[in-house]
XYZ file of C-alpha atoms in Angstrom:
747
model
C 66.792 190.050 54.956
C 68.312 186.692 55.752
C 71.535 186.331 57.695
C 72.991 183.667 55.428
C 72.965 182.904 51.706
C 69.737 181.190 50.839
C 68.600 178.813 48.172
C 66.456 180.046 45.356
C 63.411 178.434 46.959
C 64.073 178.953 50.618
C 61.254 181.459 51.088
C 58.145 182.588 49.287
C 59.396 184.931 46.545
C 58.695 188.619 47.100
C 55.535 189.668 45.315
C 54.157 186.142 45.104
C 50.697 185.252 46.467
C 50.842 184.089 50.071
C 50.067 180.587 51.277
C 47.371 180.397 53.984
C 48.621 179.766 57.512
C 48.505 176.163 58.633
C 45.795 175.286 61.126
C 42.905 173.038 60.216
C 43.213 170.908 57.058
C 43.849 173.277 54.171
C 41.224 174.015 51.563
C 42.664 172.797 48.217
C 41.241 175.860 46.456
C 42.998 178.122 48.958
C 46.293 176.423 48.058
C 45.748 177.217 44.399
C 44.780 180.795 45.163
C 48.205 181.304 46.734
C 49.954 180.707 43.384
C 50.456 182.785 40.264
C 48.748 181.662 37.063
C 51.589 179.458 35.774
C 52.344 177.911 39.159
C 48.635 177.159 39.461
C 48.769 175.189 36.205
C 51.483 173.019 37.768
C 49.498 172.340 40.935
C 45.872 172.223 39.791
C 46.035 168.954 37.839
C 48.290 166.607 39.838
C 47.623 163.452 37.786
C 49.525 162.308 34.723
C 52.881 163.326 33.211
C 53.999 166.934 33.368
C 57.170 168.774 32.359
C 57.814 172.052 34.172
C 60.409 174.285 32.526
C 61.254 176.576 35.444
C 63.582 179.530 35.012
C 65.835 180.868 37.742
C 63.982 182.536 40.622
C 60.518 181.583 39.366
C 59.355 179.715 42.492
C 59.644 176.150 41.192
C 59.880 174.610 44.681
C 56.768 176.557 45.655
C 54.947 175.221 42.605
C 55.828 171.552 43.033
C 55.279 171.454 46.803
C 51.860 173.046 46.268
C 51.192 170.428 43.565
C 51.907 167.662 46.078
C 49.937 169.403 48.832
C 46.973 170.003 46.518
C 47.039 166.355 45.448
C 47.036 165.212 49.086
C 44.339 167.624 50.336
C 42.167 166.943 47.264
C 42.364 163.198 47.928
C 44.284 162.395 44.726
C 47.501 161.403 46.537
C 48.164 159.263 49.577
C 51.212 160.999 51.142
C 53.088 157.757 51.781
C 52.732 156.851 48.080
C 54.553 159.973 46.835
C 58.321 160.072 46.203
C 59.951 163.432 45.463
C 63.611 163.259 44.458
C 66.204 165.964 43.980
C 69.993 166.278 43.932
C 71.088 167.732 47.271
C 70.175 166.952 50.861
C 69.616 170.672 51.388
C 67.023 170.819 48.597
C 65.302 167.668 49.893
C 65.176 169.145 53.400
C 63.734 172.372 52.027
C 61.015 170.411 50.247
C 60.099 168.510 53.428
C 59.931 171.769 55.386
C 57.663 173.327 52.773
C 55.363 170.311 52.759
C 55.049 170.337 56.566
C 54.100 173.987 56.331
C 51.360 173.003 53.900
C 49.968 170.416 56.301
C 51.445 167.394 54.497
C 53.404 164.689 56.303
C 54.498 161.274 55.100
C 55.742 162.256 51.631
C 59.251 160.926 50.965
C 61.458 163.811 49.785
C 64.991 162.517 49.274
C 67.998 162.645 47.008
C 68.309 159.910 44.388
C 71.055 158.262 46.429
C 69.214 158.470 49.760
C 66.039 156.985 48.286
C 67.959 154.208 46.537
C 70.068 153.402 49.616
C 66.957 153.080 51.773
C 65.436 150.619 49.318
C 68.720 148.731 48.864
C 69.117 148.198 52.626
C 65.518 147.002 52.918
C 65.627 144.511 50.030
C 69.258 143.323 50.199
C 68.576 140.458 52.649
C 65.809 139.199 50.375
C 67.688 139.691 47.086
C 71.242 138.762 48.105
C 71.283 137.683 51.735
C 72.872 139.178 54.810
C 73.371 142.874 55.369
C 74.056 145.340 52.577
C 77.749 146.279 52.166
C 79.148 149.430 53.717
C 79.164 152.457 51.430
C 82.521 154.149 50.853
C 82.406 157.770 51.981
C 85.214 158.653 49.524
C 86.614 156.943 46.423
C 90.091 158.442 46.742
C 91.680 155.812 49.063
C 90.503 152.955 46.857
C 91.611 154.760 43.684
C 95.002 155.376 45.290
C 95.373 151.669 46.108
C 94.339 150.737 42.572
C 96.971 153.117 41.199
C 99.593 151.657 43.539
C 98.787 148.142 42.318
C 99.271 149.368 38.759
C 102.541 151.094 39.769
C 101.269 154.544 38.878
C 102.813 157.601 40.528
C 99.786 159.600 41.671
C 99.636 162.689 43.852
C 96.513 163.714 45.769
C 95.155 165.903 42.988
C 95.618 163.142 40.395
C 93.840 160.675 42.683
C 90.880 163.047 43.034
C 90.689 163.516 39.266
C 90.883 159.778 38.604
C 88.119 159.266 41.175
C 85.994 161.768 39.241
C 86.672 159.849 36.025
C 85.667 156.576 37.698
C 82.448 158.289 38.779
C 81.777 159.535 35.245
C 82.182 156.009 33.901
C 79.824 154.551 36.485
C 77.024 157.118 36.146
C 77.100 156.396 32.411
C 76.805 152.676 33.225
C 80.169 151.835 31.641
C 82.493 148.975 32.527
C 86.231 148.898 32.024
C 85.569 147.109 28.704
C 83.130 149.726 27.383
C 84.839 152.787 28.874
C 87.563 153.396 26.208
C 85.177 153.732 23.259
C 82.746 155.900 25.226
C 85.554 158.101 26.566
C 86.957 158.655 23.079
C 83.497 159.531 21.766
C 83.029 162.013 24.616
C 86.575 163.398 24.151
C 87.453 162.615 27.764
C 91.055 163.234 28.818
C 91.884 161.263 31.977
C 94.600 163.133 33.909
C 98.008 161.865 32.852
C 96.637 158.635 31.328
C 95.248 157.473 28.014
C 91.807 155.873 27.973
C 93.238 152.343 27.866
C 95.256 152.951 31.028
C 92.200 154.551 32.639
C 90.208 151.407 31.841
C 92.804 149.381 33.781
C 92.409 151.783 36.715
C 88.626 151.260 36.619
C 89.050 147.482 36.584
C 91.547 147.552 39.456
C 89.337 149.960 41.419
C 86.492 147.443 41.224
C 88.854 144.647 42.331
C 90.019 146.621 45.367
C 86.440 147.459 46.268
C 85.386 143.816 46.030
C 88.322 142.722 48.182
C 87.321 145.244 50.849
C 83.668 144.214 50.687
C 82.430 147.776 50.130
C 80.427 149.654 47.509
C 80.473 153.284 46.379
C 77.617 155.747 45.924
C 77.182 154.889 42.237
C 76.955 151.202 43.150
C 73.945 152.031 45.309
C 72.051 153.074 42.174
C 73.533 150.391 39.937
C 72.819 147.566 42.377
C 69.237 148.677 42.907
C 68.780 148.874 39.128
C 70.129 145.327 38.839
C 67.879 144.014 41.605
C 64.770 145.599 40.088
C 65.609 144.139 36.668
C 66.365 140.638 38.017
C 63.660 140.461 40.686
C 60.272 141.421 39.354
C 58.715 140.596 42.742
C 60.867 143.227 44.478
C 60.264 145.734 41.674
C 56.529 145.153 42.119
C 56.685 145.887 45.854
C 58.549 149.168 45.231
C 56.073 150.208 42.535
C 53.123 149.457 44.780
C 54.692 151.613 47.491
C 55.280 154.652 45.276
C 52.561 155.694 42.834
C 53.440 159.354 42.146
C 56.860 160.867 41.456
C 58.281 164.381 41.343
C 61.841 164.948 40.079
C 63.464 168.331 40.713
C 66.519 169.650 38.785
C 65.739 167.138 36.052
C 68.307 168.725 33.723
C 70.995 167.207 35.988
C 69.983 163.533 35.766
C 72.568 161.082 34.480
C 72.019 157.771 32.712
C 71.862 155.546 35.800
C 69.474 157.915 37.615
C 67.221 158.016 34.566
C 67.271 154.215 34.336
C 66.313 153.923 38.003
C 63.473 156.400 37.563
C 62.148 154.358 34.647
C 62.226 151.206 36.781
C 60.454 152.964 39.642
C 57.730 154.068 37.225
C 57.425 150.645 35.611
C 55.749 152.063 32.517
C 53.394 154.382 34.413
C 53.096 158.094 33.646
C 52.517 159.510 37.129
C 55.597 161.733 37.099
C 56.232 165.460 37.173
C 59.732 166.626 36.183
C 61.082 170.113 36.811
C 64.196 171.695 35.356
C 65.871 174.473 33.417
C 68.068 173.692 30.384
C 69.736 177.081 30.885
C 71.172 175.828 34.172
C 72.830 172.714 32.722
C 76.395 173.181 34.017
C 77.460 169.660 35.014
C 77.694 167.883 31.656
C 81.312 166.982 32.413
C 80.088 164.785 35.302
C 77.605 162.870 33.137
C 74.504 165.038 33.688
C 72.360 165.547 30.604
C 69.339 167.782 29.878
C 68.345 165.426 27.056
C 65.799 163.654 29.279
C 64.163 166.980 30.175
C 64.101 168.284 26.604
C 62.742 164.973 25.248
C 60.228 164.349 28.040
C 57.147 165.028 25.903
C 58.477 162.551 23.330
C 59.089 159.756 25.841
C 55.789 160.552 27.607
C 53.229 161.288 24.864
C 50.439 163.489 26.049
C 52.532 165.126 28.775
C 51.654 168.706 29.575
C 54.382 171.360 29.518
C 54.271 174.397 31.782
C 56.772 177.233 31.693
C 57.574 179.247 34.807
C 59.065 182.531 33.605
C 58.006 185.089 36.231
C 61.225 185.856 38.089
C 60.525 186.950 41.672
C 64.177 187.113 42.717
C 65.982 189.744 40.675
C 65.380 193.323 39.594
C 64.206 193.949 36.016
C 67.667 195.281 35.163
C 69.382 192.052 36.275
C 66.794 189.941 34.455
C 67.399 191.911 31.246
C 71.154 191.282 31.405
C 70.583 187.574 32.092
C 68.171 187.247 29.175
C 70.539 189.125 26.881
C 73.452 186.798 27.686
C 71.268 183.744 27.121
C 69.931 185.126 23.838
C 73.270 184.351 22.194
C 73.041 180.622 22.957
C 74.040 178.183 20.230
C 74.531 174.441 20.062
C 72.278 171.499 20.795
C 71.160 172.587 24.285
C 68.952 175.662 24.091
C 66.587 176.905 26.745
C 63.143 178.126 25.650
C 62.803 180.144 28.877
C 62.789 183.951 28.819
C 62.507 185.411 32.299
C 60.027 188.192 33.119
C 60.836 190.328 36.142
C 58.248 190.819 38.890
C 60.448 192.502 41.516
C 60.805 196.276 41.877
C 63.343 198.179 39.824
C 66.881 198.519 41.171
C 70.362 199.847 40.380
C 71.686 199.330 36.863
C 74.168 196.431 36.559
C 77.690 197.476 35.599
C 80.581 196.081 33.620
C 83.802 197.519 35.058
C 87.234 197.328 33.419
C 90.468 197.294 35.433
C 94.068 197.461 34.232
C 95.160 194.263 36.017
C 94.038 191.489 38.377
C 95.213 193.191 41.580
C 93.416 196.399 40.635
C 90.269 194.366 39.963
C 90.482 192.656 43.366
C 91.094 195.984 45.136
C 88.263 197.694 43.248
C 85.792 194.918 44.049
C 86.832 194.971 47.732
C 86.233 198.727 47.896
C 82.809 198.357 46.325
C 81.962 195.587 48.789
C 83.120 197.823 51.644
C 80.819 200.617 50.446
C 77.836 198.263 50.289
C 78.510 197.052 53.830
C 78.869 200.643 55.040
C 75.554 201.392 53.339
C 73.766 198.730 55.373
C 73.991 195.577 53.244
C 74.678 192.528 55.414
C 78.061 190.969 54.422
C 76.321 187.579 54.357
C 74.118 188.939 51.556
C 77.107 189.698 49.309
C 78.965 187.217 47.102
C 82.034 187.394 44.887
C 81.883 184.669 42.246
C 84.717 183.442 40.032
C 85.387 180.736 37.446
C 88.414 179.006 39.029
C 89.490 178.544 42.629
C 92.889 180.054 41.772
C 91.197 183.462 41.420
C 90.186 183.580 45.070
C 93.582 184.486 46.568
C 93.633 188.037 45.224
C 90.034 188.622 46.374
C 90.767 187.149 49.819
C 93.772 189.435 50.235
C 91.901 192.529 49.037
C 88.967 191.945 51.383
C 91.378 191.340 54.266
C 93.111 194.650 53.441
C 89.850 196.608 53.809
C 88.744 194.663 56.893
C 85.703 192.932 55.361
C 85.068 189.404 56.749
C 84.632 186.620 54.217
C 84.247 182.874 53.902
C 85.121 180.550 51.025
C 82.270 178.301 49.972
C 82.871 174.906 48.393
C 86.616 174.971 48.915
C 89.481 175.767 51.240
C 90.929 179.200 51.737
C 93.839 179.761 49.424
C 96.613 179.367 52.001
C 94.919 176.289 53.504
C 95.131 174.308 50.257
C 97.552 171.397 50.425
C 99.402 172.288 47.242
C 99.867 175.891 48.406
C 101.185 174.793 51.797
C 103.579 172.348 50.136
C 104.759 175.002 47.695
C 105.459 177.489 50.474
C 107.404 174.869 52.458
C 109.551 174.180 49.395
C 110.103 177.878 48.747
C 111.062 178.446 52.381
C 113.620 175.614 52.189
C 115.087 176.789 48.874
C 115.413 180.382 50.109
C 118.372 179.351 52.281
C 120.480 178.461 49.243
C 119.363 181.198 46.821
C 122.587 182.914 45.710
C 120.964 185.150 43.092
C 122.409 183.280 40.108
C 118.969 182.271 38.758
C 116.311 184.882 37.859
C 113.666 184.942 40.569
C 110.637 183.984 38.389
C 112.550 181.001 36.959
C 113.782 179.910 40.375
C 110.312 180.036 41.910
C 108.878 177.929 39.100
C 111.718 175.427 39.378
C 111.040 175.064 43.105
C 107.285 174.775 42.598
C 107.747 171.825 40.235
C 108.337 169.859 43.430
C 104.769 170.702 44.463
C 103.342 169.686 41.099
C 103.632 172.848 39.014
C 104.503 172.455 35.335
C 104.979 174.968 32.554
C 101.999 173.721 30.563
C 98.627 173.676 32.340
C 97.078 170.206 32.566
C 94.374 169.394 30.075
C 90.772 169.190 31.187
C 89.353 170.335 34.483
C 89.285 169.014 38.012
C 91.500 168.867 41.085
C 94.741 168.675 39.073
C 93.847 171.846 37.186
C 92.738 173.577 40.409
C 96.048 172.677 42.076
C 97.956 173.979 39.058
C 95.996 177.248 39.172
C 96.879 177.698 42.859
C 100.598 177.100 42.233
C 100.486 179.367 39.189
C 99.079 182.074 41.475
C 102.139 181.657 43.738
C 104.413 181.979 40.707
C 102.547 185.101 39.629
C 103.151 186.676 43.042
C 106.879 186.140 42.515
C 106.650 187.718 39.059
C 104.995 190.797 40.530
C 107.611 191.082 43.275
C 110.448 190.796 40.750
C 108.831 193.446 38.563
C 108.640 195.966 41.411
C 111.986 195.083 43.008
C 114.684 193.909 40.626
C 116.890 192.822 43.550
C 114.220 190.677 45.223
C 115.247 187.124 46.075
C 113.467 184.004 47.245
C 113.600 185.068 50.902
C 111.610 188.191 49.926
C 108.982 186.026 48.249
C 108.684 183.920 51.410
C 108.429 187.034 53.592
C 105.691 188.429 51.345
C 103.769 185.154 51.539
C 104.125 185.078 55.332
C 102.647 188.563 55.536
C 99.770 187.590 53.316
C 99.020 184.498 55.413
C 99.200 186.436 58.681
C 96.757 189.035 57.393
C 94.175 186.341 56.701
C 94.424 184.308 59.919
C 91.164 185.667 61.218
C 88.637 183.379 62.953
C 85.907 181.887 60.788
C 83.027 184.352 60.535
C 79.813 184.831 58.650
C 80.950 187.278 56.007
C 81.048 187.905 52.294
C 80.818 184.629 50.384
C 83.584 183.770 47.928
C 82.527 180.943 45.638
C 83.127 179.376 42.280
C 80.265 179.679 39.833
C 79.617 175.942 40.050
C 79.286 175.969 43.835
C 76.969 179.012 43.710
C 74.189 177.169 41.889
C 70.979 177.094 43.926
C 71.981 180.087 46.070
C 71.159 183.793 45.947
C 72.394 187.056 47.458
C 71.343 190.704 47.498
C 74.613 191.721 45.818
C 76.763 189.669 43.447
C 80.163 190.530 41.976
C 81.236 188.422 38.985
C 85.001 188.793 38.533
C 87.243 187.702 35.670
C 84.633 188.246 32.937
C 87.171 187.995 30.122
C 87.812 185.482 27.368
C 90.136 182.836 28.735
C 88.265 182.741 32.022
C 84.709 183.109 30.749
C 84.700 180.965 28.663
C 87.690 179.248 30.195
C 90.527 178.373 27.836
C 90.140 174.623 28.325
C 86.575 174.694 26.951
C 86.912 173.153 23.498
C 84.158 172.734 20.967
C 80.839 174.511 20.656
C 79.007 172.537 23.345
C 81.691 173.079 25.992
C 81.823 176.802 25.201
C 78.039 177.035 25.433
C 78.118 175.344 28.837
C 80.389 178.217 29.908
C 77.688 180.646 28.742
C 75.140 178.828 30.907
C 77.567 178.978 33.835
C 77.738 182.766 33.473
C 73.928 182.860 33.278
C 73.714 180.932 36.562
C 76.037 183.502 38.160
C 74.001 186.449 36.885
C 70.735 185.030 38.167
C 72.099 184.631 41.724
C 71.787 188.415 42.260
C 68.676 189.974 43.749
C 69.410 193.718 43.584
C 73.074 194.647 42.943
C 75.085 193.126 40.079
C 78.620 194.109 39.074
C 80.674 192.351 36.421
C 84.383 193.085 36.074
C 87.419 192.094 34.034
C 91.112 192.981 33.946
C 93.057 193.847 30.805
C 96.253 192.142 32.026
C 97.338 189.754 34.748
C 100.110 191.813 36.327
C 100.457 195.512 37.051
C 102.065 197.260 34.106
C 101.543 194.223 31.880
C 100.424 194.351 28.277
C 96.641 194.400 28.186
C 95.868 191.519 25.835
C 92.608 190.371 27.420
C 89.166 191.180 26.101
C 85.756 191.149 27.799
C 83.897 187.858 27.592
C 82.342 187.193 24.202
C 79.154 186.258 26.070
C 78.608 189.913 26.987
C 78.383 191.065 23.368
C 74.615 190.512 23.396
C 74.264 192.552 26.623
C 75.778 195.811 25.353
C 72.532 197.738 25.634
C 71.909 196.591 29.225
C 75.461 197.313 30.419
C 75.820 200.769 28.865
C 77.918 202.311 26.122
C 81.340 203.908 26.226
C 84.026 204.090 28.911
C 83.972 206.343 31.952
C 87.463 206.661 33.410
C 88.855 207.889 36.704
C 87.311 205.947 39.575
C 88.525 203.630 42.321
C 91.542 201.366 41.823
C 91.966 202.366 38.201
C 88.530 201.074 37.252
C 86.573 202.000 34.184
C 82.852 201.422 33.845
C 82.583 199.836 30.437
C 80.360 198.176 27.935
C 81.802 195.235 26.028
C 82.089 197.450 22.970
C 83.609 200.410 24.781
C 86.000 198.304 26.808
C 87.092 196.485 23.688
C 87.880 199.775 21.988
C 89.701 201.183 25.003
C 91.897 198.185 25.768
C 95.286 197.797 24.100
C 95.357 195.727 20.959
C 95.673 192.020 21.542
C 94.362 188.673 20.417
C 90.885 188.869 18.956
C 88.059 186.865 20.470
C 86.535 186.317 17.023
C 86.323 182.681 15.926
C 89.248 181.390 13.847
C 88.698 179.478 10.636
C 90.444 176.562 8.922
C 93.034 177.522 6.306
C 91.866 174.646 4.131
C 88.065 174.607 4.137
C 87.162 177.764 6.057
C 85.235 175.918 8.795
C 85.180 177.472 12.275
C 87.927 176.097 14.513
C 86.370 175.032 17.823
C 89.294 173.677 19.854
C 92.535 175.180 21.110
C 94.531 172.534 19.220
C 92.749 173.382 15.970
C 93.290 177.106 16.450
C 96.986 176.520 17.141
C 97.491 174.579 13.885
C 95.011 176.613 11.847
C 93.416 173.415 10.507
C 90.208 171.498 11.295
C 90.275 167.751 11.967
C 88.724 166.908 8.569
C 91.344 168.645 6.423
C 94.563 166.762 5.493
C 97.833 167.873 7.101
C 99.668 170.687 5.354
C 103.079 169.714 6.730
C 105.636 166.987 6.127
C 104.425 164.062 8.212
C 107.904 162.474 8.335
C 109.241 165.673 9.928
C 106.428 165.634 12.454
C 107.126 161.997 13.386
C 110.841 162.745 13.836
C 109.965 165.631 16.152
C 107.671 163.302 18.133
C 110.432 160.709 18.468
C 112.843 163.388 19.727
C 110.246 164.738 22.167
C 109.498 161.263 23.542
C 113.182 160.629 24.252
C 113.677 164.030 25.907
C 110.540 163.571 28.043
C 111.565 160.058 29.139
C 115.026 161.252 30.141
C 113.530 164.236 31.993
C 110.894 162.006 33.666
C 108.065 164.304 32.618
C 105.020 163.807 30.361
C 105.732 164.412 26.670
C 103.229 167.280 26.462
C 105.280 169.253 29.013
C 108.076 169.457 26.419
C 105.730 170.416 23.547
C 102.080 169.523 23.007
C 101.030 167.685 19.847
C 99.450 170.888 18.532
C 102.689 172.826 19.104
C 104.738 170.138 17.341
C 102.288 170.280 14.446
C 102.708 174.049 14.224
C 106.511 173.681 14.296
C 106.378 171.100 11.505
C 104.137 173.407 9.477
C 106.253 176.533 9.820
C 109.701 174.877 9.861
C 111.315 177.851 11.667
C 114.919 178.497 10.679
C 116.149 179.963 13.962
C 115.287 180.340 17.653
C 113.647 183.729 17.106
C 111.121 182.341 14.606
C 110.667 179.193 16.730
C 109.833 181.363 19.736
C 106.998 182.951 17.746
C 105.215 179.603 17.296
C 102.176 179.382 19.560
C 102.952 177.162 22.551
C 106.732 177.655 22.468
C 107.572 181.017 24.035
C 110.767 182.254 25.641
C 111.361 179.539 28.236
C 110.801 176.542 25.981
C 112.712 178.103 23.117
C 115.649 178.628 25.469
C 115.459 175.099 26.897
C 114.632 173.001 23.841
C 114.976 175.319 20.833
C 118.468 174.457 19.540
C 117.809 170.735 19.806
C 114.409 170.913 18.074
C 115.878 173.029 15.276
C 118.616 170.431 14.771
C 115.954 167.759 14.274
C 114.198 170.020 11.760
C 117.471 170.309 9.841
C 117.741 166.533 9.603
C 119.566 165.364 12.750
C 118.738 161.891 14.042
C 116.027 162.354 16.738
C 117.547 159.825 19.179
C 121.080 161.133 18.818
C 119.930 164.729 19.121
C 117.926 163.850 22.269
C 121.075 162.245 23.709
C 123.086 165.406 22.939
C 120.399 167.520 24.605
C 120.512 165.294 27.703
C 124.294 165.626 27.893
C 124.050 169.434 27.691
C 121.287 169.470 30.322
C 123.197 167.136 32.650
C 120.556 164.411 32.383
C 121.162 160.719 31.804
C 120.018 159.834 28.288
C 117.590 156.928 27.857
C 119.226 153.649 26.929
C 118.878 152.529 23.288
C 116.600 149.615 24.210
C 114.230 152.037 25.947
């Protein structure tokens, strides 16, 4: 058993044939004998195009490194003429280590960026002159300067999200002129900006970069592509150097990487690609499995090999993973069905808890029992969908004395937005006189750290920061619910206690990780928390393809487990809350593997449940069944559509003049309040208000997206506009009541 989490290819899979020890030059036939039948098909014929569809835990790295080694030892390959590319430095290092163990040296195993940067540095003096520009380690400072030049007010999270949007544009080979149309087609939502404003940010970013004389990581690929297109002599030298190519994780290639690969090949077919459509989880960054799925079309005559023998997980875990994937819909569908080779193990479980804290405590107790039973903490992982979920798990593990580390992110209390929020709460506690309800006061204070009542659209750093601040607000809600006299100083004291309990030195312990950051890793025991609709799939996933990517993300999490697998969900957020959540819709196809019925009465209020049993046992709430358009009956695939009850193709069923008057009122209120318009009411909520035309605050409150707080703050004014009041005058009256300066008429 390893002492640290390992990649899916870090060792020969249990039960697989063994590779001969390295000594004298290896017999090519002995290399093939060390592989299973499907892996042998990958390695035995190393010439020509090949597409390897490799499921999770099937030994793909073993297969492709043996293919290279067989080609070298059989005299088909010259090591220095082989280029193997992948997506992480860790994976490239693993490939080099494997090849050395197979007696092969001289093969270039690198990431796309490392291979391109090496070539760019070598050919820059010849193609351009002088030394190649310095590569920016981070985009954020340049994006921040671009925003400053455009007089945008950007916090750190917004800068990170804009940097991610710049990266998306560049990997799709877009300029600031072509970005708006492509972004609209892809339904991109730049944080706080429309696509036209984002295009100006992209243009200014390039100007700042040019002025500094630097390039970014995407430029490395783009510049090399440009050089190879413009300079056929340089392209010829590169193609003479590299004759055979292997591309790992091919489902993750983006447009610029694919273009570079085509230029490297120069029309030749000496390429082997390896990937798994079921592990496509980075579409939002520009990755596309289209190139993998269409490989045999773009390379006629290419052979296809499927690796489906799973050496990693028990048959029970493989069955659950296959069952979840069997429900896949949409354009991206994996043809892989895993077959377990490992020995049988414990049955996976789906466990229901009454609330989030009970779920965290129950998972911590189960982790503690595994550790007490001899499982190394480093071989246990707790995986979640959003970083905001980690705080409760961190606290629960600290309570039972189990060491942990957070992978791919900071510990909860080390995050900048959390530290800023706590500083603001500590300062406001001095003046808290009890006149404002504690939950409202905490949220008002946290607005200074970036919290807002409506979660930001899309995903990224801004959403992660919002989730962290929302977790702080939820702690205040819980404290107020248990102690009606609690004030802000009590919230601060509670947070101080929580921080002190987790100030342990960094240790090798249980891994806490988001599902995205867990890809490529594996553990003996995996706990998947928050397996409920709204988290899995996450609420912000809109449209069939985005929802299906969430299914693949769950599949990746399931296939990280070797022996122990526990899934859990909580019926409500807070203790004593109304249980409106339901188990993830993705688990419907795994009922048989996860058991039937509900068994009550175990740790931390947990119930071992199947999706069907848990659904029956939980209190009634919102159904996870798809909603349909009132007009044509089509399935509604986005949150905005579900809120209005209408698909995009059906005409509005409300008075459009009323809707426009509400929009004018909202714009004036938002400008006076210095907040985005969607924080007042989203477009979908305004549409629903215009449709229903509520007559009073009670019926307005019932409109989806309004709720108690917004009805109290904006309800009377919005109702006045519905009754015919002038939107501008009514906004001015609202500002006067709220003590806010109304916007001037010319504004």
